[in-house]
Coordinates of C-alpha atoms in Angstrom, one line a residue:
Chain A
M1 CA -25.1 22.2 10.0
S2 CA -27.4 23.4 6.7
G3 CA -25.4 25.8 6.6
S4 CA -23.2 25.1 3.9
A5 CA -23.9 21.6 3.1
A6 CA -21.4 20.9 0.1
V7 CA -18.2 21.2 2.8
S8 CA -19.6 20.0 5.8
G9 CA -20.3 16.9 4.0
T10 CA -16.9 17.0 3.7
A11 CA -15.5 17.9 7.1
S12 CA -17.5 15.4 8.4
D13 CA -16.1 12.4 6.4
A14 CA -12.4 13.7 8.3
V15 CA -13.5 13.5 11.7
S16 CA -15.5 10.2 11.0
A17 CA -11.9 9.1 9.3
L18 CA -9.6 10.7 11.5
Q19 CA -11.9 9.5 14.5
L20 CA -11.5 5.8 13.7
A21 CA -7.9 6.0 13.0
L22 CA -7.9 7.4 16.8
T23 CA -9.5 4.6 17.7
A24 CA -6.9 1.9 16.4
E25 CA -4.0 3.8 17.6
Q26 CA -5.5 3.9 21.6
A27 CA -5.9 0.9 21.4
A28 CA -2.7 -0.7 19.7
A29 CA -1.1 1.6 22.1
Y30 CA -2.6 0.0 25.2
G31 CA -1.9 -3.5 23.3
Y32 CA 2.1 -2.8 23.0
G33 CA 1.6 -2.5 26.9
V34 CA 0.8 -6.1 27.3
I35 CA 2.8 -6.8 24.4
G36 CA 6.0 -5.5 25.6
A37 CA 5.7 -7.0 28.9
H38 CA 5.1 -10.3 27.6
L39 CA 9.2 -9.7 25.7
S40 CA 12.2 -10.1 26.0
G41 CA 15.6 -7.9 24.8
A42 CA 15.9 -6.4 21.1
Q43 CA 11.6 -7.8 20.4
Q44 CA 10.9 -5.9 24.6
A45 CA 13.1 -2.6 22.3
A46 CA 11.2 -3.3 19.3
A47 CA 7.8 -3.1 21.5
T48 CA 8.2 -0.1 23.2
A49 CA 9.4 1.4 20.3
D50 CA 6.4 0.7 18.3
W51 CA 4.2 2.0 21.2
I52 CA 6.1 4.7 21.4
A53 CA 5.1 5.9 17.6
H54 CA 1.8 4.7 17.6
Q55 CA 1.0 7.2 21.1
V56 CA 2.5 9.9 18.8
S57 CA 0.8 9.7 15.9
R58 CA -2.3 8.8 18.6
D59 CA -1.1 12.5 19.8
E60 CA -1.2 14.0 16.7
L61 CA -5.2 12.4 15.7
E62 CA -6.4 14.0 18.6
K63 CA -5.1 17.8 17.5
L64 CA -6.0 16.9 14.1
L65 CA -9.6 16.7 14.7
S66 CA -9.3 19.2 17.8
A67 CA -8.5 21.6 15.0
R68 CA -11.5 20.8 12.6
G69 CA -13.3 21.8 16.2
A70 CA -14.2 17.4 16.6
V71 CA -13.9 16.6 20.1
P72 CA -11.2 13.7 19.8
A73 CA -13.3 10.2 20.8
A74 CA -12.1 9.2 24.6
A75 CA -9.9 6.2 25.2
A76 CA -10.9 3.2 26.5
V77 CA -9.7 2.0 30.4
A78 CA -9.0 -1.7 28.7
Y79 CA -9.9 -3.2 25.6
R80 CA -10.2 -6.8 25.1
L81 CA -7.4 -8.4 23.3
P82 CA -8.1 -10.2 20.3
V83 CA -6.5 -13.0 21.5
S84 CA -5.2 -13.9 24.4
V85 CA -1.7 -13.0 25.5
Q86 CA 0.4 -15.6 27.9
T87 CA 3.7 -16.6 25.6
A88 CA 5.8 -14.1 23.4
A89 CA 4.1 -16.1 19.8
Q90 CA 0.4 -14.9 20.7
A91 CA 2.1 -11.1 22.2
R92 CA 4.0 -11.4 17.8
T93 CA 0.4 -12.3 16.9
L94 CA -1.4 -9.8 19.1
A95 CA 0.8 -7.0 17.5
V96 CA 0.4 -8.6 13.8
L97 CA -3.3 -8.4 14.5
L98 CA -3.1 -4.6 16.1
E99 CA -0.8 -3.0 13.2
D100 CA -3.4 -4.5 10.4
R101 CA -6.8 -3.0 11.9
V102 CA -4.2 0.6 11.8
T103 CA -3.3 0.3 8.7
A104 CA -7.3 -0.5 7.6
A105 CA -8.2 2.2 9.6
Y106 CA -5.9 4.9 7.9
L107 CA -7.0 3.7 4.7
G108 CA -10.3 6.2 5.5
L109 CA -8.3 8.6 5.4
V110 CA -6.8 8.0 1.9
A111 CA -10.1 7.7 0.9
L112 CA -10.6 11.1 1.5
S113 CA -10.3 14.6 -0.8
D114 CA -8.3 16.1 1.5
R115 CA -4.8 16.0 0.3
A116 CA -2.6 16.2 4.1
L117 CA -5.1 14.0 5.5
R118 CA -5.0 11.4 2.3
K119 CA -0.7 12.1 2.2
L120 CA -0.7 11.0 6.4
G121 CA -2.5 8.1 5.6
A122 CA -0.1 6.7 3.1
E123 CA 2.4 7.9 5.2
Q124 CA 1.2 5.9 8.1
I125 CA 0.0 2.2 6.3
R126 CA 3.5 2.5 5.2
K127 CA 5.0 2.4 8.6
S128 CA 2.2 0.2 10.7
A129 CA 2.6 -2.1 7.2
L130 CA 6.6 -2.3 8.0
R131 CA 5.8 -2.4 11.4
A132 CA 3.2 -5.6 11.1
A133 CA 6.0 -7.2 8.6
S134 CA 8.5 -7.2 10.9
W135 CA 6.0 -8.7 13.8
R136 CA 5.0 -11.2 11.4
D137 CA 8.5 -12.4 9.6
A138 CA 6.4 -12.0 6.9
T139 CA 5.5 -9.6 3.7
V140 CA 1.6 -9.5 2.4
A141 CA 0.9 -8.2 -0.7
F142 CA -2.5 -5.8 0.2
P143 CA -1.9 -4.3 3.9
G144 CA -4.9 -3.3 4.9
L145 CA -7.1 -4.5 2.5
T146 CA -8.8 -8.0 2.9
A147 CA -7.0 -10.2 0.2
S148 CA -10.1 -11.2 -2.1
A149 CA -12.1 -7.4 -2.1
K150 CA -11.1 -5.8 -5.9
Chain B
M1 CA -24.2 21.7 -14.9
A2 CA -25.1 20.0 -11.8
A3 CA -22.7 17.0 -12.4
D4 CA -19.6 17.9 -12.5
P5 CA -17.9 14.9 -15.3
T6 CA -14.6 15.0 -13.4
R7 CA -15.7 13.9 -9.8
R8 CA -16.4 10.9 -10.6
T9 CA -14.9 7.8 -8.4
V10 CA -15.9 5.0 -10.8
L11 CA -13.8 4.3 -14.1
A12 CA -16.7 2.9 -16.5
A13 CA -17.9 6.0 -15.8
T14 CA -16.1 7.3 -18.5
A15 CA -18.2 5.5 -20.8
A16 CA -21.5 7.7 -20.2
L17 CA -19.1 10.4 -21.1
P18 CA -18.8 10.5 -24.6
L19 CA -22.6 10.1 -24.9
L20 CA -23.6 13.3 -24.2
A21 CA -21.2 15.2 -25.8
A22 CA -22.1 13.5 -28.4
G23 CA -25.4 14.2 -27.7
C24 CA -25.0 17.7 -27.6
K25 CA -23.6 17.8 -31.5
G26 CA -26.0 14.7 -33.6
V27 CA -25.3 11.8 -33.9
G28 CA -22.4 12.2 -36.3
A29 CA -20.3 12.1 -32.9
L30 CA -20.9 8.9 -32.0
A31 CA -18.7 7.7 -35.1
A32 CA -16.0 9.2 -32.2
P33 CA -13.8 6.5 -30.3
P34 CA -14.3 7.1 -26.6
Q35 CA -11.2 9.2 -24.7
P36 CA -9.9 6.9 -21.8
A37 CA -10.3 8.9 -18.6
P38 CA -6.8 10.9 -16.7
D39 CA -7.2 8.0 -14.1
V40 CA -6.8 5.6 -16.8
A41 CA -3.7 6.7 -17.6
L42 CA -2.7 7.6 -13.9
L43 CA -3.8 2.7 -13.7
R44 CA -1.5 2.1 -17.5
D45 CA 0.8 4.2 -15.6
V46 CA 0.9 2.8 -12.4
I47 CA 1.1 -1.2 -14.8
A48 CA 3.1 -0.1 -16.7
A49 CA 5.5 0.4 -13.6
E50 CA 4.4 -2.8 -12.3
E51 CA 5.0 -4.8 -15.2
L52 CA 9.3 -3.7 -15.0
M53 CA 9.0 -4.7 -11.5
I54 CA 7.8 -8.3 -12.5
A55 CA 10.4 -8.4 -15.2
R56 CA 12.8 -7.2 -13.0
Y57 CA 12.6 -10.4 -10.2
Q58 CA 11.9 -12.6 -13.2
A59 CA 15.6 -11.3 -14.3
A60 CA 16.8 -11.6 -11.4
I61 CA 15.6 -14.6 -10.3
R62 CA 17.3 -16.5 -13.0
L63 CA 20.4 -14.5 -11.7
A64 CA 20.1 -15.4 -8.1
P65 CA 22.6 -17.6 -6.3
G66 CA 20.6 -21.3 -5.9
T67 CA 18.4 -21.0 -8.9
G68 CA 20.7 -24.3 -11.1
A69 CA 22.0 -22.8 -13.7
S70 CA 24.0 -20.9 -11.5
A71 CA 24.2 -22.8 -8.5
G72 CA 27.8 -24.5 -7.8
S73 CA 29.5 -21.2 -7.7
A74 CA 33.0 -20.8 -6.0
G75 CA 33.3 -20.3 -2.2
A76 CA 29.2 -20.3 -1.3
A77 CA 29.4 -21.3 2.3
A78 CA 26.7 -24.5 3.0
G79 CA 23.1 -23.2 2.4
D80 CA 24.1 -20.2 1.5
G81 CA 22.6 -17.8 -1.7
T82 CA 20.1 -19.9 -1.3
G83 CA 18.1 -18.2 1.1
L84 CA 18.6 -14.7 -1.8
A85 CA 16.4 -17.5 -4.6
V86 CA 13.4 -18.7 -2.6
V87 CA 13.0 -14.7 -0.8
L88 CA 12.9 -13.1 -4.9
R89 CA 10.1 -16.0 -6.0
S90 CA 8.1 -15.1 -2.7
L91 CA 8.2 -11.5 -3.9
L92 CA 7.3 -11.8 -7.4
S93 CA 4.6 -13.5 -6.0
Q94 CA 3.1 -10.9 -4.2
H95 CA 4.2 -7.5 -7.5
Q96 CA 2.5 -10.5 -9.8
A97 CA -1.2 -10.5 -7.5
H98 CA -0.5 -6.5 -7.5
L99 CA -1.0 -6.6 -11.1
A100 CA -3.2 -8.4 -11.2
R101 CA -5.9 -6.6 -8.6
L102 CA -4.6 -3.1 -10.4
S103 CA -5.5 -5.3 -13.9
A104 CA -8.5 -6.2 -12.9
R105 CA -9.7 -2.5 -12.3
L106 CA -8.6 -1.0 -16.1
I107 CA -12.9 -0.7 -17.9
V108 CA -12.2 0.5 -20.6
P109 CA -15.1 1.7 -23.3
A110 CA -16.0 -1.1 -25.7
G111 CA -14.4 1.4 -28.6
S112 CA -12.0 3.0 -27.2
R113 CA -8.6 3.7 -29.3
Y114 CA -6.9 1.2 -26.5
P115 CA -6.6 -1.8 -25.9
P116 CA -7.6 -3.5 -22.2
A117 CA -5.1 -5.0 -22.4
L118 CA -1.6 -3.8 -22.1
S119 CA 0.1 -7.5 -23.9
H120 CA 1.4 -4.9 -27.0
R121 CA 3.9 -3.5 -24.5
R122 CA 6.7 -6.0 -24.2
T123 CA 8.7 -4.6 -21.4
P124 CA 12.5 -4.8 -22.5
A125 CA 14.9 -7.1 -20.0
P126 CA 16.2 -4.7 -17.6
R127 CA 20.3 -5.3 -16.4
L128 CA 21.0 -6.0 -13.3
P129 CA 23.6 -6.1 -11.2
S130 CA 25.0 -10.1 -11.0
V131 CA 26.5 -10.2 -7.5
P132 CA 23.8 -11.3 -5.6
H133 CA 24.6 -8.2 -2.4
Q134 CA 24.4 -5.5 -5.4
L135 CA 21.5 -7.5 -6.9
A136 CA 19.3 -7.5 -3.7
A137 CA 20.7 -3.9 -2.8
H138 CA 19.6 -3.4 -6.7
L139 CA 16.2 -4.5 -6.6
A140 CA 15.6 -2.5 -2.7
A141 CA 16.2 0.5 -5.0
A142 CA 13.5 0.1 -7.2
E143 CA 11.2 -0.6 -4.3
R144 CA 11.8 2.0 -2.9
A145 CA 11.4 4.0 -5.6
A146 CA 8.6 2.4 -7.3
S147 CA 6.6 2.3 -3.2
G148 CA 7.7 6.4 -3.4
R149 CA 5.6 6.8 -7.2
L150 CA 3.2 5.4 -5.9
A151 CA 2.8 7.2 -2.7
R152 CA 2.8 11.1 -4.9
Q153 CA 0.6 8.9 -7.7
L154 CA -2.3 8.0 -5.1
L155 CA -3.0 12.2 -4.2
A156 CA -4.0 12.7 -7.3
A157 CA -6.5 9.6 -7.8
P158 CA -10.1 8.3 -7.1
P159 CA -11.0 7.0 -3.4
S160 CA -10.8 3.1 -4.2
L161 CA -7.6 3.6 -6.7
A162 CA -6.1 5.4 -3.9
Q163 CA -6.1 3.1 -1.8
L164 CA -5.3 0.2 -3.8
L165 CA -2.3 2.4 -4.5
A166 CA -1.7 2.7 -0.8
S167 CA -1.7 -0.9 0.3
I168 CA 0.6 -1.5 -2.5
S169 CA 2.9 0.9 -2.0
A170 CA 3.0 0.1 1.5
S171 CA 3.7 -3.6 0.2
E172 CA 6.7 -2.3 -1.6
A173 CA 8.0 -0.5 1.6
T174 CA 7.9 -3.8 3.1
H175 CA 10.1 -5.4 1.0
V176 CA 13.3 -3.1 1.4
P177 CA 13.8 -4.9 4.1
V178 CA 13.6 -7.8 3.2
L179 CA 15.8 -7.5 0.4
R180 CA 18.5 -5.9 3.1
T181 CA 18.2 -8.7 5.0
A182 CA 18.5 -11.5 2.2
G183 CA 21.6 -9.4 1.0
R184 CA 23.2 -9.2 3.3
I185 CA 23.1 -13.5 3.9
G186 CA 22.1 -14.6 -0.3

């Protein structure tokens, strides 16, 4: 690893950011399974569509990591959900929380110097912000960022 | 040169550059005002676009049904129209938050040719359609374009600014479906 310090520094930043995004996508894919079980009709259909979107993104991140010679982080068998889900309203709250975490994770890709990864990060932030806004039934000024941070 | 000044990530670091250059040219070079960095030009461009968006919303709110002056327009069903002005005010407040956070990043070295604020440049009032659904569609198209523009601009920005631009771009993208819905009911 000491051969090309300048390049490996950048490459390891990319791997770390991709792994964080992967972890968030895995948690979202798991969470949407729970969310869908508590919804019905059009909302369940929306949850299913979002669930598939997270699975596709997860697979894409795994490919990007493998292409960089990294081993994609393994998904957990089960995740401790940030909220307990018994009702449809709680299911929607969980969807918002999961999307916010995914959005924040992809901000790590946007900070990289690799233009392709930066572009991917920005596209995913837009998509997760759109999903979050739909579940929240409201928009926010700074998706993925804390409101107070500079 | 071990350090590459073009790789800096902090806008405020531009303050050091003219001094480094001055060190090579002698004291006389200190008289030259510092040049704003390319990042500052990008930030100013983004700020100008956000100011234009705010001007659009302010003009749209004056035209939207449910905003005092235009209330009582013929054919309005009960509750019809009050939604659009409320929605526009809510989205405007998010654009004002974008502008505040962008402006907070504009650190220009003292003595620069450019003032830190953009108050010298007044955004002209944009022309907007007055029919509510066309007004909402017009704003939706403007949001979509602004979001796409930021998504391209962030590719050339320093990391933390790129993150802010990505977040604002996403926020503006989420305004599009809100405007489309408000246009249908408003």
